[in-house]
Coordinates of C-alpha atoms in Angstrom, one line a residue:
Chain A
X1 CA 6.1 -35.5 21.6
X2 CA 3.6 -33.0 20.1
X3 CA 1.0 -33.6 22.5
X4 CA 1.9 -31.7 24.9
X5 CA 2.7 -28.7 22.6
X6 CA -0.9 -29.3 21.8
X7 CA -2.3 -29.4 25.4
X8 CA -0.3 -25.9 25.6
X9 CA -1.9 -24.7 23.5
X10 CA -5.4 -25.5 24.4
X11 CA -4.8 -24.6 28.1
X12 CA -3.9 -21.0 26.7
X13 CA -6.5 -21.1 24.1
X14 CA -9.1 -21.6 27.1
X15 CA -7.3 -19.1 29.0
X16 CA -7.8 -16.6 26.5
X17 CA -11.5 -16.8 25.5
X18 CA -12.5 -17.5 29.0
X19 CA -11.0 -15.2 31.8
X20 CA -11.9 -11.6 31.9
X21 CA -10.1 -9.5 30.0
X22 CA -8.8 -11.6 27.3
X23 CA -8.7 -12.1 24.0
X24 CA -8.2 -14.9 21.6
X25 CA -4.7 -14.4 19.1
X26 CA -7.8 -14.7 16.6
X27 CA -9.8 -11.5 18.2
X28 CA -6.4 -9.7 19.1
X29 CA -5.9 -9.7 15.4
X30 CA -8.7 -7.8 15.1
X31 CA -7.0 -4.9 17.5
X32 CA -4.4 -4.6 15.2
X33 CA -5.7 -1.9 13.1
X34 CA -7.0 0.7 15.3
X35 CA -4.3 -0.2 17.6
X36 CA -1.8 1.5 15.0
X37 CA -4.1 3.9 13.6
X38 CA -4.3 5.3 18.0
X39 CA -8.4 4.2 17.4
X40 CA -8.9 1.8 20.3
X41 CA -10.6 2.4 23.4
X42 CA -8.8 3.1 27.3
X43 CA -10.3 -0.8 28.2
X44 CA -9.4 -2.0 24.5
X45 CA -6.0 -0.9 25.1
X46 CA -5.4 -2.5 28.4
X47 CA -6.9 -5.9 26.5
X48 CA -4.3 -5.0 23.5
X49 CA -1.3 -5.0 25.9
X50 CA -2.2 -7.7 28.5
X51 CA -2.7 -10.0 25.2
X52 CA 0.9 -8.9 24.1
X53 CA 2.4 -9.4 26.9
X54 CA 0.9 -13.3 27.5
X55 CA 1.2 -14.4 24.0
X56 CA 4.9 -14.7 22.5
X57 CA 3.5 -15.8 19.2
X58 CA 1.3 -12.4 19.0
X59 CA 4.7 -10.4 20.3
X60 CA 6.4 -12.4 17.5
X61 CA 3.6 -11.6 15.1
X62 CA 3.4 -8.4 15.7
X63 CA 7.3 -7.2 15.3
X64 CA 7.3 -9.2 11.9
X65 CA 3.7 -7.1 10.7
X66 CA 5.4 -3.9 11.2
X67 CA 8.6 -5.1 10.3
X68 CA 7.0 -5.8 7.0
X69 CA 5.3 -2.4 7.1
X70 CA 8.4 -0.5 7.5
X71 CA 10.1 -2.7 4.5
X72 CA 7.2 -1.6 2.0
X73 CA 7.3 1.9 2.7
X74 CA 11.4 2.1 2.1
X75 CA 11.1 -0.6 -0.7
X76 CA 10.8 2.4 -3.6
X77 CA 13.8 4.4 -3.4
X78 CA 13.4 8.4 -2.7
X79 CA 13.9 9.8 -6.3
X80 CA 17.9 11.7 -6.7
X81 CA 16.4 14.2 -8.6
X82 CA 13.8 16.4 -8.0
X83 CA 10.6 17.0 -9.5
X84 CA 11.3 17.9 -13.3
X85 CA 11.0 22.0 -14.1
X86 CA 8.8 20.9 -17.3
X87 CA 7.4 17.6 -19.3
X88 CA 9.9 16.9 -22.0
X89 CA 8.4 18.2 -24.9
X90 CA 8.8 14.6 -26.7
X91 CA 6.3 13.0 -24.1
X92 CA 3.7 15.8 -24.6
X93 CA 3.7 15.1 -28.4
X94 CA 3.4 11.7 -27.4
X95 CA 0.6 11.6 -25.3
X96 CA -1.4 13.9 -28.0
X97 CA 0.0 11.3 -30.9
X98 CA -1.3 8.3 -28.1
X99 CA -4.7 9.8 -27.8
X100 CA -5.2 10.6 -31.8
X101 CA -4.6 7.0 -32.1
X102 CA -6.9 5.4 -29.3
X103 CA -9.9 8.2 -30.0
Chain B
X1 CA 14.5 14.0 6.8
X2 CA 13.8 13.8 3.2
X3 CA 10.3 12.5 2.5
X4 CA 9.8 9.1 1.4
X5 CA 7.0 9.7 -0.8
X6 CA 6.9 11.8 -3.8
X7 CA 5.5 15.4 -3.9
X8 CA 1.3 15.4 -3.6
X9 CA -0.2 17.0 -6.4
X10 CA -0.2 20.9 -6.4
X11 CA -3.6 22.8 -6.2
X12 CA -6.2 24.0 -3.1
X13 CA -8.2 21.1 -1.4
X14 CA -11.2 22.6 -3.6
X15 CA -11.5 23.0 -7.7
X16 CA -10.2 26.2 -8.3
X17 CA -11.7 28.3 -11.1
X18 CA -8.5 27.2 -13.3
X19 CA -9.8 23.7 -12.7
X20 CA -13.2 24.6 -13.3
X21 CA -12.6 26.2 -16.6
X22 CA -9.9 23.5 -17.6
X23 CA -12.5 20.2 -16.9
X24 CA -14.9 22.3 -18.9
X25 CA -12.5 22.1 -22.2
X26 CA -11.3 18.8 -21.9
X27 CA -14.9 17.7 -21.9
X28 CA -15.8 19.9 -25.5
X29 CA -12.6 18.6 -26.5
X30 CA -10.5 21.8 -26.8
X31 CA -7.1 20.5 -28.2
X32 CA -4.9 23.4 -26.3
X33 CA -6.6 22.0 -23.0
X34 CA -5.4 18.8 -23.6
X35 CA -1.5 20.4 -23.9
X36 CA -2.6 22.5 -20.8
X37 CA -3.7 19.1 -18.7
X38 CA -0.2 17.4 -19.5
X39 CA 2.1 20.9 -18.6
X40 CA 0.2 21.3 -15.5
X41 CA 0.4 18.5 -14.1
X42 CA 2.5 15.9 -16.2
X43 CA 6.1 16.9 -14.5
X44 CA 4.8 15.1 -11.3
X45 CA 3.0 12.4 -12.1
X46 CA 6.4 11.7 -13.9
X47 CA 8.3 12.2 -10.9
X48 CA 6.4 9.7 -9.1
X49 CA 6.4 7.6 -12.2
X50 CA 10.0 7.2 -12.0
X51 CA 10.3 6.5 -8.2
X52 CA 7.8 3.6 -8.5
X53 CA 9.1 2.1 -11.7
X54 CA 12.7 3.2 -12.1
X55 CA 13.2 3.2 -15.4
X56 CA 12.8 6.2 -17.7
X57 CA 11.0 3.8 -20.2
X58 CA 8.5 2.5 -18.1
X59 CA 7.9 5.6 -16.0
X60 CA 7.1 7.4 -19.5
X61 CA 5.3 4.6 -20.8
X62 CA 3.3 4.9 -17.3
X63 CA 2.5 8.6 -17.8
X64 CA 1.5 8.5 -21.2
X65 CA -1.5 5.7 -20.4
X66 CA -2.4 8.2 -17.2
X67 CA -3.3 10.7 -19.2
X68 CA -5.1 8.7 -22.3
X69 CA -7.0 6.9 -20.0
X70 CA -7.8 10.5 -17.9
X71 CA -8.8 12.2 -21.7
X72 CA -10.9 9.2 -21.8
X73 CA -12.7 9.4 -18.9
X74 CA -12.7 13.2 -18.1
X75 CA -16.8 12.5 -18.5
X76 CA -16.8 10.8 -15.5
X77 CA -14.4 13.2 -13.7
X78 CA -16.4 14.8 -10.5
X79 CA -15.7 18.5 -10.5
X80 CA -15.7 18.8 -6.9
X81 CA -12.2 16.6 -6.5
X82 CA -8.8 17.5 -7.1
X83 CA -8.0 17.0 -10.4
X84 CA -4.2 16.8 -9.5
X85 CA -5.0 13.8 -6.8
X86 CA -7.4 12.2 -9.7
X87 CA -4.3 11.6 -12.0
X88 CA -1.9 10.6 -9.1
X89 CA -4.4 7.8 -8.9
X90 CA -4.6 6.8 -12.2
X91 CA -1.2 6.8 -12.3
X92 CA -0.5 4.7 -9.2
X93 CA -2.6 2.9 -10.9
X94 CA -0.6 2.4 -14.2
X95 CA 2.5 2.2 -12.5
X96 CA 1.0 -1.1 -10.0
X97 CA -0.2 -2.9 -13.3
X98 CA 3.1 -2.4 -14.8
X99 CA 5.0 -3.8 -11.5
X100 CA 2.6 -6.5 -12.0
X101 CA 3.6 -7.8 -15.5
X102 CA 7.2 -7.5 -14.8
X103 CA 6.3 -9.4 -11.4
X104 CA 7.5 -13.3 -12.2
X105 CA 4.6 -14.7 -9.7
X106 CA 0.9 -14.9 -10.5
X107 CA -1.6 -12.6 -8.1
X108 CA -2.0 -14.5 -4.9
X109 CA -5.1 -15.0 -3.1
X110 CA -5.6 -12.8 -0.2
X111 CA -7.8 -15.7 2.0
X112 CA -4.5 -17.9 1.3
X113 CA -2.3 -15.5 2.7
X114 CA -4.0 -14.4 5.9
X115 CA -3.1 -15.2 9.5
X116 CA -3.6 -19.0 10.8
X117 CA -4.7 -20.2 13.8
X118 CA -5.3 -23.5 14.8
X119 CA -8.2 -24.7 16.6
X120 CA -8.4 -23.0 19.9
X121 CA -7.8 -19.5 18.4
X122 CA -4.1 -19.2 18.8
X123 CA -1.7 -18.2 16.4
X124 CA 0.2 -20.3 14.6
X125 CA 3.4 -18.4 14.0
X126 CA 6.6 -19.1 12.6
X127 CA 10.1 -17.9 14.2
X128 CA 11.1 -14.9 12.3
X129 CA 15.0 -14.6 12.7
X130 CA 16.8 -11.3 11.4
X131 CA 20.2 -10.1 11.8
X132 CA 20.4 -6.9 9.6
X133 CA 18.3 -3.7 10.3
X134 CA 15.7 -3.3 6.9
X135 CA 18.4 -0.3 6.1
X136 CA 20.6 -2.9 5.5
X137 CA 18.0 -5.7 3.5
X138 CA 17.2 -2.8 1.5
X139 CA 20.5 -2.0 0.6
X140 CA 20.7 -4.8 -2.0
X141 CA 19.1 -4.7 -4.9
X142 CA 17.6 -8.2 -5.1
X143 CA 15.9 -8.1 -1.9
X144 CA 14.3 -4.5 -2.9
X145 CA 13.1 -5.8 -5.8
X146 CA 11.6 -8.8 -4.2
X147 CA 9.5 -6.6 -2.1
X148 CA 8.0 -4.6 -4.8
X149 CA 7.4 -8.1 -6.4
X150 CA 5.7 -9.4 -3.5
X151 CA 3.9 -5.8 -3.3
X152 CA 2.9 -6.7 -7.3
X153 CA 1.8 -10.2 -6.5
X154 CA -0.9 -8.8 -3.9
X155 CA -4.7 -8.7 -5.3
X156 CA -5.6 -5.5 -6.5
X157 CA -7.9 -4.2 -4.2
X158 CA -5.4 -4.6 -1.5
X159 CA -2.6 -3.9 -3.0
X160 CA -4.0 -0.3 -4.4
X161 CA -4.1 0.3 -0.7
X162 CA -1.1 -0.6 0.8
X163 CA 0.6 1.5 -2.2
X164 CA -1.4 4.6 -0.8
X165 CA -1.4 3.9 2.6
X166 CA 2.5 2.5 3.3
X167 CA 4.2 4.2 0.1
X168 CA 2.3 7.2 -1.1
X169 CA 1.8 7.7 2.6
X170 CA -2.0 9.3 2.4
X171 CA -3.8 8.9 5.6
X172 CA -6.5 6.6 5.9
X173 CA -9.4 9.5 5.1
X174 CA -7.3 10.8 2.0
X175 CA -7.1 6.9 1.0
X176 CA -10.9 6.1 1.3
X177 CA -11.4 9.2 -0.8
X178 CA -9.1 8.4 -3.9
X179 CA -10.7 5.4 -3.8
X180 CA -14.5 6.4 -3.3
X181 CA -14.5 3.6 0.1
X182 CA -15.5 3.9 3.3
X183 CA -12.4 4.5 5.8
X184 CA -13.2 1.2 7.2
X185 CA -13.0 -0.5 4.1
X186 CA -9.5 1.0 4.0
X187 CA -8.8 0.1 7.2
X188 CA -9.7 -3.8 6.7
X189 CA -7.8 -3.7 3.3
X190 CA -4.7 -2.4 4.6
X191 CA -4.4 -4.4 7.7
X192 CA -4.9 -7.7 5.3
X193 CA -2.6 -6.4 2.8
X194 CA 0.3 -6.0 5.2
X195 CA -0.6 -9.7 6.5
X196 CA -0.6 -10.9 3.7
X197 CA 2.7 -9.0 2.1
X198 CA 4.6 -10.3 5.3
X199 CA 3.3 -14.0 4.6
X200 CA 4.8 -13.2 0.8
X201 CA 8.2 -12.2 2.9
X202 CA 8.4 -14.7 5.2
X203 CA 10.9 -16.6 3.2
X204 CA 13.4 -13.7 3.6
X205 CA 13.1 -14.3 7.3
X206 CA 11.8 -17.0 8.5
X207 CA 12.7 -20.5 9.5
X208 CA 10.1 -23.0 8.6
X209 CA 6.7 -22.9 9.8
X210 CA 5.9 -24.7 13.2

């Protein structure tokens, strides 16, 4: 049953390190980066798309990365109140008292 | 839209002779500087204090080690940065080693947690399966506070980084700075911090393995 998974696999593993233009899932990982920082190249580009568009596992891959990306950046709630007008008087007395201490 | 991150430190991108003159003190050990440090730029460290950790307690706790440890190394301080940005960092700082003790996993290691592929260079890729936009995983508690455990669990190198980066949302030059790296070095940290922090999430989504 999982050989031909396997054989799959390899076929499109061959496909990808040999014919011109392609890239490995392992080298595309690579693109990732610069892809989403705008840092790749015209030709690197056209490599970054034509990979996305042949490899479900990379299109998979990808939408879970930024997926995850977007989930950090929301995970810490945007504060209710704004910035404070002063430091409460208490925590400046204890910062002094904290360094006396540690000094 | 109301920004995500908390306000960045106040103060020119250069040291301004208030800087200057305020460094100065701190390093003869002027007591009134040391009040002066805290006013000036204590309300917003607090601020993002609170956002990161929370709770009042913690966020408090979290500003009063910034600033001990900045007293302590004000020798080392290089005049030509922003001393506002200095803090923030220390304080991120603070506020990730906190997350990090209340985090219930151990630190996980970031070679573990990298992408797989099997032998002729493809992915090996689980099927992720979501129903709910993050808006709505956010909304509940439990899962936001997995995240920011999961965040907490990543090595510190990375997860300094990712905090910055994806959080604090620096750019990747303001990041390298902070942390005296090259921008590649940012660059290669973040990308394998968010691998890694979706690995840590993939129970959240994902069916088993393949």
């Amino acid at each position: 049953m999982k050989a031909i998974p396997l054989m799959i696999r390899a076929i499109k593993g061959l496909m990808m390190r040999h014919l011109p233009g392609m890239v490995t899932c392992a080298e595309f990982e690579a693109f990732i980066a610069d892809y989403d920082d705008g840092r790749l190249t015209d030709r690197e580009r056209r490599v970054f798309a034509w990979h996305l568009r042949m490899c479900p596992d990379c299109r998979r891959y990808l939408t879970a990365y930024r997926r995850t990306v977007e989930m950090a950046g929301r995970a810490f709630p945007v504060p209710g109140e704004p910035v404070p007008d002063e430091v409460p008087d208490d925590l400046v007395q204890a910062i002094l008292a904290a360094r006396d201490v540690r000094r | 839209m109301t920004p995500r991150r908390a306000p960045r430190p106040e103060g020119p991108p250069g040291p301004d002779r208030e800087q200057i003159d305020l460094v100065d003190a701190l390093r003869a050990g002027d007591a009134l500087a040391y009040t002066a440090l805290i006013r000036r730029h204590g309300r917003r460290l607090l601020h993002a204090a609170r956002r990161l950790l929370g709770s009042e307690e913690d966020a408090r706790d979290c500003v009063q080690e910034t600033f001990v440890q900045a007293f302590r190394r004000i020798g080392a301080f290089e005049g030509r940065a922003d001393l506002g940005t200095w803090l923030h960092r220390i304080a991120i700082n603070q506020a990730l080693m906190k997350l990090r003790s209340r985090s219930r996993h151990p630190e996980a290691s970031i070679e573990e947690l990298l992408p797989e592929f099997d032998r002729f260079g493809c992915r090996i890729e689980p099927v992720w399966q979501w129903s709910e936009t993050v808006d709505e995983m956010l909304a509940r508690r439990q899962t936001r506070e997995l995240v920011v455990d999961k965040i907490a669990a990543l090595p510190e190198d990375y997860r300094i980084v990712l905090m910055l980066r994806d959080v604090e949302e620096y750019d990747t030059r303001e990041v390298a700075d902070l942390l005296g790296v090259s921008t590649n070095v940012v660059k290669v940290r973040l990308h394998r911090a968010r691998a890694a922090l979706k690995r840590l999430l993939e129970p959240l989504f994902a069916e088993a393995r393949p």
